mmCIF file of C-alpha atoms and ligand atoms in Angstrom:
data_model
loop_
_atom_site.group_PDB
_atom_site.id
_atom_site.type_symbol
_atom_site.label_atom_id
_atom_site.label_comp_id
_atom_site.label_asym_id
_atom_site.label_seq_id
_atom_site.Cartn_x
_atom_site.Cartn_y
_atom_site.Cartn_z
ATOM 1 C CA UNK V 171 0.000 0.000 0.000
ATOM 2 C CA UNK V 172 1.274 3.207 -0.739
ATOM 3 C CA UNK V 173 -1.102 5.342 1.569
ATOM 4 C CA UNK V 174 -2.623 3.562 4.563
ATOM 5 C CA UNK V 175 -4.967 5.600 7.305
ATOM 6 C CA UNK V 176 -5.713 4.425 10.509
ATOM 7 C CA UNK V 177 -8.058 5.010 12.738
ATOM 8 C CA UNK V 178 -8.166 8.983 12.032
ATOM 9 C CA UNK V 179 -10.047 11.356 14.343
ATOM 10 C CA UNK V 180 -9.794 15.474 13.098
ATOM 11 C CA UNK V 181 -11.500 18.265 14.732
ATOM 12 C CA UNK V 182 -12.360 21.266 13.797
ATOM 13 C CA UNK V 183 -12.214 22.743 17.662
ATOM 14 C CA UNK V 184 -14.380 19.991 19.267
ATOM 15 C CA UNK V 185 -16.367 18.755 16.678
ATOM 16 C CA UNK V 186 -15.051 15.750 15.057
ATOM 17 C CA UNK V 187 -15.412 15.547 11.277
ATOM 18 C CA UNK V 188 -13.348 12.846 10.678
ATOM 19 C CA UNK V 189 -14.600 9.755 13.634
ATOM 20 C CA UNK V 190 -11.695 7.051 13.205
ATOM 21 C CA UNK V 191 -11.609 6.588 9.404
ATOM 22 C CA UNK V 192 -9.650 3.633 8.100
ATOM 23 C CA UNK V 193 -8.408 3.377 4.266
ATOM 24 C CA UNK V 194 -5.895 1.895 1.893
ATOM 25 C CA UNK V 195 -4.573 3.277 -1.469
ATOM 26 C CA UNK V 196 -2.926 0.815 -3.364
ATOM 27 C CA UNK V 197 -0.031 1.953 -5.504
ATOM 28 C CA UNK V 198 -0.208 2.130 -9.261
ATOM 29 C CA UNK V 199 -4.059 2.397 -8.626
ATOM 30 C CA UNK V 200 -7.212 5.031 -8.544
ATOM 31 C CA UNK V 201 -9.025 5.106 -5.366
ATOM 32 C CA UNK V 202 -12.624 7.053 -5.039
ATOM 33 C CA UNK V 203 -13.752 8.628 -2.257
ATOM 34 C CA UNK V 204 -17.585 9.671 -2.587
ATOM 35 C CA UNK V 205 -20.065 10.718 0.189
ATOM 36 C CA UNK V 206 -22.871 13.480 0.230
ATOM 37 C CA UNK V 207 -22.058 17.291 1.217
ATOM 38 C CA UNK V 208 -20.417 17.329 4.655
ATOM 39 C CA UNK V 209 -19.425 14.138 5.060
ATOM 40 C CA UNK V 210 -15.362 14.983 5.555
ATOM 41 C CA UNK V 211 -13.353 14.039 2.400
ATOM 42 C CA UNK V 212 -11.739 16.967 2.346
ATOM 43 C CA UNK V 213 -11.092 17.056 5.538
ATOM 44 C CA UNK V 214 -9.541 13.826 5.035
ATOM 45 C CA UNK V 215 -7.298 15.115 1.672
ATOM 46 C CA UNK V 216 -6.228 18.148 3.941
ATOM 47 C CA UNK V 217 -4.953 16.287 7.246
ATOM 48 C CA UNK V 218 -2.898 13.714 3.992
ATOM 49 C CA UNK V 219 -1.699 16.887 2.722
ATOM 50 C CA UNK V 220 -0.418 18.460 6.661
ATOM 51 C CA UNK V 221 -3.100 21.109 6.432
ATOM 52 C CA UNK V 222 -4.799 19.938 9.203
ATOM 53 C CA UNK V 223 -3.452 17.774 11.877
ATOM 54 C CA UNK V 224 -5.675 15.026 13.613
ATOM 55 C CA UNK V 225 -6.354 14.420 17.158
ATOM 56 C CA UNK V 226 -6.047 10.675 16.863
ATOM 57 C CA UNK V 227 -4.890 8.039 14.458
ATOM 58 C CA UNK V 228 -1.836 7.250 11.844
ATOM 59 C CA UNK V 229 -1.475 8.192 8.241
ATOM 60 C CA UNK V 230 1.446 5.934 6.863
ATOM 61 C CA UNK V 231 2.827 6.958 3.472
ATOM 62 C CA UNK V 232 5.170 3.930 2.008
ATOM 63 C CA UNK V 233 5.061 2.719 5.608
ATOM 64 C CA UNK V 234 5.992 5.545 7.874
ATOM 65 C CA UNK V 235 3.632 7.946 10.010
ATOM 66 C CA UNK V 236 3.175 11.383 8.207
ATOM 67 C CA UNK V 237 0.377 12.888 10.162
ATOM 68 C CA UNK V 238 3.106 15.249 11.867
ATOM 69 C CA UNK V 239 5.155 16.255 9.035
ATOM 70 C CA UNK V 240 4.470 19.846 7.906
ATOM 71 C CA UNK V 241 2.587 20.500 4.379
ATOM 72 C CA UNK V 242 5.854 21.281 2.169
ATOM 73 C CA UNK V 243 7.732 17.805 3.783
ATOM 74 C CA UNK V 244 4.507 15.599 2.675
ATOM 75 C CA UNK V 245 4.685 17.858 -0.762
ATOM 76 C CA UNK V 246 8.632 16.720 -0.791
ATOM 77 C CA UNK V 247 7.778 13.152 -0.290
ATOM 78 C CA UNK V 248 5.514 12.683 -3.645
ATOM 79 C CA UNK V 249 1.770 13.734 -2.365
ATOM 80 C CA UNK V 250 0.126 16.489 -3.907
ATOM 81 C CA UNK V 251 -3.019 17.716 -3.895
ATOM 82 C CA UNK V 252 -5.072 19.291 -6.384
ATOM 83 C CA UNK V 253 -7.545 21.677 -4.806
ATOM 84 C CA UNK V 254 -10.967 21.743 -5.243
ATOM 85 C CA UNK V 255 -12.195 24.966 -7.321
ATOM 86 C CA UNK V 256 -9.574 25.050 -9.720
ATOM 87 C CA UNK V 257 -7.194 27.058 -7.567
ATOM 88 C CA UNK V 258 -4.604 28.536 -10.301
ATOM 89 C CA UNK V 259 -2.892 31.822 -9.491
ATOM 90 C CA UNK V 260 -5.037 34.126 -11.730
ATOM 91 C CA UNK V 261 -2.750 37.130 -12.083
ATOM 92 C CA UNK V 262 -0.152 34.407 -13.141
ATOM 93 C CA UNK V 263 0.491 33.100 -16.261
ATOM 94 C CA UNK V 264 -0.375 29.961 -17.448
ATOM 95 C CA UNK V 265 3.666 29.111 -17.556
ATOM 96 C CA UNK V 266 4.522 30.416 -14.130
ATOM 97 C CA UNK V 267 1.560 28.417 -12.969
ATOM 98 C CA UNK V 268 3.063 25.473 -14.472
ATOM 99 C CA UNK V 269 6.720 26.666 -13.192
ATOM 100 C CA UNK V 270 5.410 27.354 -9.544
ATOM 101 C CA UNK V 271 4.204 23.413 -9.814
ATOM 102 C CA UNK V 272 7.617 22.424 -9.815
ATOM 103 C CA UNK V 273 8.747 24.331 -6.291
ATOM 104 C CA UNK V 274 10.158 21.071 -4.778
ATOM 105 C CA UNK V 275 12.374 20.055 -7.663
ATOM 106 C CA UNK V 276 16.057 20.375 -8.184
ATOM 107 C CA UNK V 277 16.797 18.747 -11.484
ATOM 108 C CA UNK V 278 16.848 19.931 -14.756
ATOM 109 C CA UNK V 279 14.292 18.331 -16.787
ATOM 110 C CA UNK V 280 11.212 21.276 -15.706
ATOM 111 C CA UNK V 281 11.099 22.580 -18.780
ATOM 112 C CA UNK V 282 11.054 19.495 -20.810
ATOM 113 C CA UNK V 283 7.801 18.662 -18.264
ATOM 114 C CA UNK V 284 6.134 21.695 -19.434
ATOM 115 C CA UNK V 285 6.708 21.209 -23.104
ATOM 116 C CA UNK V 286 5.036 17.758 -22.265
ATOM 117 C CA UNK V 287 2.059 19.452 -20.776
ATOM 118 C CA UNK V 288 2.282 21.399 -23.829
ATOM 119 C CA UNK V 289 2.545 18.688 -26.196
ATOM 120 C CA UNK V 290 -0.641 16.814 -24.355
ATOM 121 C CA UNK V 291 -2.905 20.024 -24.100
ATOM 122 C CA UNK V 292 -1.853 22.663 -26.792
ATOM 123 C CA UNK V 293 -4.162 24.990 -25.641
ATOM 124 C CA UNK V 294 -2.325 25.490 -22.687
ATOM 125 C CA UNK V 295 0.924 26.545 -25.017
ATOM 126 C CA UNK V 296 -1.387 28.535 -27.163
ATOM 127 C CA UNK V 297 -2.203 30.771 -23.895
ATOM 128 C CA UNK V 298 0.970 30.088 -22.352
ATOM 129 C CA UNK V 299 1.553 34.016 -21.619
ATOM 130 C CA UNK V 300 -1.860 34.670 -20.733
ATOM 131 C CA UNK V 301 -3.232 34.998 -16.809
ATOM 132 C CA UNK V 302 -4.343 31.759 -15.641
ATOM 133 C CA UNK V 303 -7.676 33.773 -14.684
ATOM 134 C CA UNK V 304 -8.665 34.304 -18.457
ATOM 135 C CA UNK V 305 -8.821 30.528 -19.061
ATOM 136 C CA UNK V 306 -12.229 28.970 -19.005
ATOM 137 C CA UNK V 307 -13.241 26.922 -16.260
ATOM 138 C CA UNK V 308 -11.954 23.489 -18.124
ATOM 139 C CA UNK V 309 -8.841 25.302 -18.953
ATOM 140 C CA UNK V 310 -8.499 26.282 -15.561
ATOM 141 C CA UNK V 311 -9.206 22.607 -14.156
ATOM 142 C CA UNK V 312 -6.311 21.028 -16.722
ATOM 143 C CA UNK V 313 -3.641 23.599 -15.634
ATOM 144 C CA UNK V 314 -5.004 22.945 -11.753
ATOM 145 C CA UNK V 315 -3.776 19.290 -12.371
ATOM 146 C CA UNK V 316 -0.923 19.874 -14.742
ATOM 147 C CA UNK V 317 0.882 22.420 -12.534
ATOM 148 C CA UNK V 318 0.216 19.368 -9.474
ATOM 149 C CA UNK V 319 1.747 17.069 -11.873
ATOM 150 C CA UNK V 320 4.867 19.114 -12.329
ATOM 151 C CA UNK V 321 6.015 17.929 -8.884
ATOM 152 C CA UNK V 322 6.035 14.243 -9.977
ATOM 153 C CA UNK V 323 3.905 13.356 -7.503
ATOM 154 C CA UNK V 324 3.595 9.453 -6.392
ATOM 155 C CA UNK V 325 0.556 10.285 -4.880
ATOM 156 C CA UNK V 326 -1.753 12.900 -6.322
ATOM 157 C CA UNK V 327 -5.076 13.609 -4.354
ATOM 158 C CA UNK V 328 -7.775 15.690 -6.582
ATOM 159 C CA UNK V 329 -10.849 17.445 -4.790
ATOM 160 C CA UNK V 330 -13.970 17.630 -7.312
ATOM 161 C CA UNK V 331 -11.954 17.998 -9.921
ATOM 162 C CA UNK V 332 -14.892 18.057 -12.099
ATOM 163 C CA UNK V 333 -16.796 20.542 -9.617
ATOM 164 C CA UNK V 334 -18.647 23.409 -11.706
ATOM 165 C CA UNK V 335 -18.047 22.327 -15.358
ATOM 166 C CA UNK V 336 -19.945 21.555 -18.325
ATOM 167 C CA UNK V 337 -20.751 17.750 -18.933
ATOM 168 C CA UNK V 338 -18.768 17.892 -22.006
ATOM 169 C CA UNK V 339 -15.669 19.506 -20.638
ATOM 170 C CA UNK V 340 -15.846 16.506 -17.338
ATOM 171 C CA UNK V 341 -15.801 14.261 -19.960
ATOM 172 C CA UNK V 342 -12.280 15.837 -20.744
ATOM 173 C CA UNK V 343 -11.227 15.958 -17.550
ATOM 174 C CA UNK V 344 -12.155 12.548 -16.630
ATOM 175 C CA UNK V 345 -10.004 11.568 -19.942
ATOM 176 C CA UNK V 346 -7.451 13.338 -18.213
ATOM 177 C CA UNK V 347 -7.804 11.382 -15.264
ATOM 178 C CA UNK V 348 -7.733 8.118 -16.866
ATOM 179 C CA UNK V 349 -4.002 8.563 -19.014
ATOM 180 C CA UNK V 350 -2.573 9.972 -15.891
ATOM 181 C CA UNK V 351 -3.464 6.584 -13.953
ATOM 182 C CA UNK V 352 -2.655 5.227 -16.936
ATOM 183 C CA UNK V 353 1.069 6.657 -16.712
ATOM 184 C CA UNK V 354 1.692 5.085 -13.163
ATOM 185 C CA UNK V 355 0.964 7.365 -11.064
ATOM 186 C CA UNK V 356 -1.425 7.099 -7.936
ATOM 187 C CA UNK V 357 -4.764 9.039 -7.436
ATOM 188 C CA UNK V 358 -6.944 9.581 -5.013
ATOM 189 C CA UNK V 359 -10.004 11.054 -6.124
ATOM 190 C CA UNK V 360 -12.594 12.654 -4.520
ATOM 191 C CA UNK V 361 -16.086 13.334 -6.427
ATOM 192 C CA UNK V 362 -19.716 14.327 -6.676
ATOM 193 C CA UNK V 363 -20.018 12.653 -10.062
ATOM 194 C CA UNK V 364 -20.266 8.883 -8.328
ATOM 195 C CA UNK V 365 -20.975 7.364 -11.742
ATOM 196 C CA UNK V 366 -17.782 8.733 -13.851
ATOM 197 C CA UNK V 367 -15.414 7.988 -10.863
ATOM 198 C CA UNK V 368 -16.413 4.123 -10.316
ATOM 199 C CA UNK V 369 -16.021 3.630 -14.069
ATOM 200 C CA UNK V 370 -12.507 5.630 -13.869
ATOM 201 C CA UNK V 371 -11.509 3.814 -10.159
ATOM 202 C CA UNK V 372 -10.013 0.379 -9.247
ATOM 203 C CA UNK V 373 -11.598 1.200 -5.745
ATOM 204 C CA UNK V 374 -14.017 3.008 -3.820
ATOM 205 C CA UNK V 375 -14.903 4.467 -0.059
ATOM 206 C CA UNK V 376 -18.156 5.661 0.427
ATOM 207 C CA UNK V 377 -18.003 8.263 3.552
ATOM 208 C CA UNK V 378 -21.177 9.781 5.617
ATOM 209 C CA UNK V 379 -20.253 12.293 8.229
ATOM 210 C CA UNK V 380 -17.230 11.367 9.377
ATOM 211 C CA UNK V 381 -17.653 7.706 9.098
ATOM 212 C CA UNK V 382 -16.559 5.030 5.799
ATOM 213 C CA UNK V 383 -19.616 3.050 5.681
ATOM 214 C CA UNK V 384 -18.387 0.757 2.784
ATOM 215 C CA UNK V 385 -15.375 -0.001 0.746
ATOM 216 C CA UNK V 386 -14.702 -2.155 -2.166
ATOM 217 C CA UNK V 387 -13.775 -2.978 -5.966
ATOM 218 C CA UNK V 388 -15.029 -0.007 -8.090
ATOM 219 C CA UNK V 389 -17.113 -2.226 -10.502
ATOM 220 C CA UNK V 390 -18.980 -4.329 -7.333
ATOM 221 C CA UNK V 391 -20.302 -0.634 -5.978
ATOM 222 C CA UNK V 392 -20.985 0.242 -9.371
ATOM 223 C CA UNK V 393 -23.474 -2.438 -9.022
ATOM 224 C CA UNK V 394 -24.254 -2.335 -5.115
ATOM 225 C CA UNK V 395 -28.237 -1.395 -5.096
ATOM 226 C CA UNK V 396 -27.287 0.661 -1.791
ATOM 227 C CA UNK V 397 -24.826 2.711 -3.727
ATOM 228 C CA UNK V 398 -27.372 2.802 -7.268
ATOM 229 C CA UNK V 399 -29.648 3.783 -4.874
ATOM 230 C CA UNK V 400 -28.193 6.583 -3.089
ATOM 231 C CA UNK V 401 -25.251 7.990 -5.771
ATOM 232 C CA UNK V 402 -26.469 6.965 -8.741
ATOM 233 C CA UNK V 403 -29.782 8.105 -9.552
ATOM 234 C CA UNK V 404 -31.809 4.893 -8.827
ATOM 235 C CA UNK V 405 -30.871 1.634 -9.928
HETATM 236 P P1 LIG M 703 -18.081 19.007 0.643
HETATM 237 O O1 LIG M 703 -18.197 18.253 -0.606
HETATM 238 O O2 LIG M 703 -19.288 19.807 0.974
HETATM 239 O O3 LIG M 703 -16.803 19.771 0.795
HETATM 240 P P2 LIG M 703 -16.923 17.063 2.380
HETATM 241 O O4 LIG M 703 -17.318 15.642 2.407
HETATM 242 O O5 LIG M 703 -15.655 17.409 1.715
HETATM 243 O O6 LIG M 703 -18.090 17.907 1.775
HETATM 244 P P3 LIG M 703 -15.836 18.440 4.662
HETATM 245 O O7 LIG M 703 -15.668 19.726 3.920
HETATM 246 O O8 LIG M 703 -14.645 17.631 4.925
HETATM 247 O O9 LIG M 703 -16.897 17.536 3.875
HETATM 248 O O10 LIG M 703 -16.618 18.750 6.001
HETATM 249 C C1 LIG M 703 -16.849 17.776 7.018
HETATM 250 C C2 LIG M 703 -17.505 18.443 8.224
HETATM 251 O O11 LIG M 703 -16.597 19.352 8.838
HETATM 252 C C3 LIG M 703 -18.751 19.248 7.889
HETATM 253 O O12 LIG M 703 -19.675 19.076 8.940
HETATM 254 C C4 LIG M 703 -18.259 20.676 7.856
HETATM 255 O O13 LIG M 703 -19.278 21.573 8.208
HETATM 256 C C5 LIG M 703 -17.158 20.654 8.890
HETATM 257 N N1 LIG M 703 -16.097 21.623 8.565
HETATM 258 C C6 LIG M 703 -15.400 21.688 7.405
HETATM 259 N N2 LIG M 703 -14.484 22.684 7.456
HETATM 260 C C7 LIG M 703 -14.617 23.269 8.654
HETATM 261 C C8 LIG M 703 -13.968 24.366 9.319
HETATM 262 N N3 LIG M 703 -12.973 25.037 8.741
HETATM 263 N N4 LIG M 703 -14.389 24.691 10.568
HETATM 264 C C9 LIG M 703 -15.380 24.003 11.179
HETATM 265 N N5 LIG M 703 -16.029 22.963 10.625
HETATM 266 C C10 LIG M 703 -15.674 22.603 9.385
#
């Protein structure tokens, strides 16, 4: 396993939002975590990330306890988060967005990353020297995770990545998801749109307030009547 909670209590001053969570994420793999409004997965992605600290439990990353590292060490060791609301630097431009993605990296090869990104999503070249803030929303969502990718990430955690957008443009950003899995590296994906992350995820946690109620294959909950019933939209 590459991330492993245990047993992880957060407050937010005395109320607990997370209650003693337990959950795996297996390397090479996608990992879904769905739940209604409120229910604390992003309260989970921020205590992974060092944003928030919990009161109780472990968080081992490749086997040792991260929970009390501070957010740029847990950036440093390959987990990144991409925040939810497409959070680029607007008065940036799309390169120094891209740039600022690669804080925690001392080799050479940045560059030759970005002229990937490039390569993969030309529009992004094509506005290269504009302000991130002038993108649409779906343009804004692809530099979001590109600029997270810079860091190489082992681990990268995305928050509702397809929060806000069109359907056609979270079909494009579900694409997106899907060829970086496909490159190797590991996701842990938070969503509102149940149906498009089971058919993107190898697994899946299903959270009410502060609680995992059930975890398993992504294609059994697919088919679980309890989860048809209350993410999908009826059976
Ligand atoms: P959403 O999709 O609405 O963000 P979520 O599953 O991500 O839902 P969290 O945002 O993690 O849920 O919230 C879990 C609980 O913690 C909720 O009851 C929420 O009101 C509470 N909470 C979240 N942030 C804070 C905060 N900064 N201070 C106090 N309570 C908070």
């Amino acid at each position: 396993m590459l991330l492993e909670v245990k047993d992880l209590t957060v407050k937010y001053d005395q109320i607990a939002a997370l209650k003693g969570i337990s959950l795996q994420v297996e390397e090479g793999k996608l990992t879904t975590l769905l739940g209604s409004n409120g229910a604390g997965k992003s309260t989970l992605l921020k205590t992974v990330s060092g944003a928030l600290k919990p009161a109780a439990g472990e968080i081992l990353y490749m086997g040792s306890n991260i929970a009390k590292l501070t957010s740029h060490d847990i950036v440093k060791k390959g987990i990144v988060q991409c925040p939810e609301g497409r959070k680029v630097f607007p008065r940036q431009t799309v390169y120094e967005n891209l740039k600022m993605g690669a804080f925690v990296r001392k080799d050479r090869e940045i560059g030759e990353d970005i002229e990937k990104y490039y390569q993969q999503f030309p529009i992004l070249k094509e506005r290269r020297n504009q302000k991130a803030g002038l993108l649409s929303g779906g343009e804004q969502q692809m530099l979001a995770i590109c600029r997270a990718l810079m860091s190489r990430p082992k681990l990268l955690m995305l928050d509702e990545p397809s929060m806000g957008l069109a359907p056609i443009v979270v079909q494009e950003v579900f694409k997106m998801i899907r060829a970086i899995k496909e490159s190797g590296t590991t996701i842990l994906l938070i969503e509102q749109n149940a149906k498009q992350a089971l058919k993107v995820a190898d697994f899946g946690y299903i959270m009410e307030v502060g609680y995992i109620t059930i975890g398993d294959d992504a294609k059994a909950l697919l088919k679980s009547e309890t989860v048809q019933k209350a993410y999908l939209g009826g059976a």
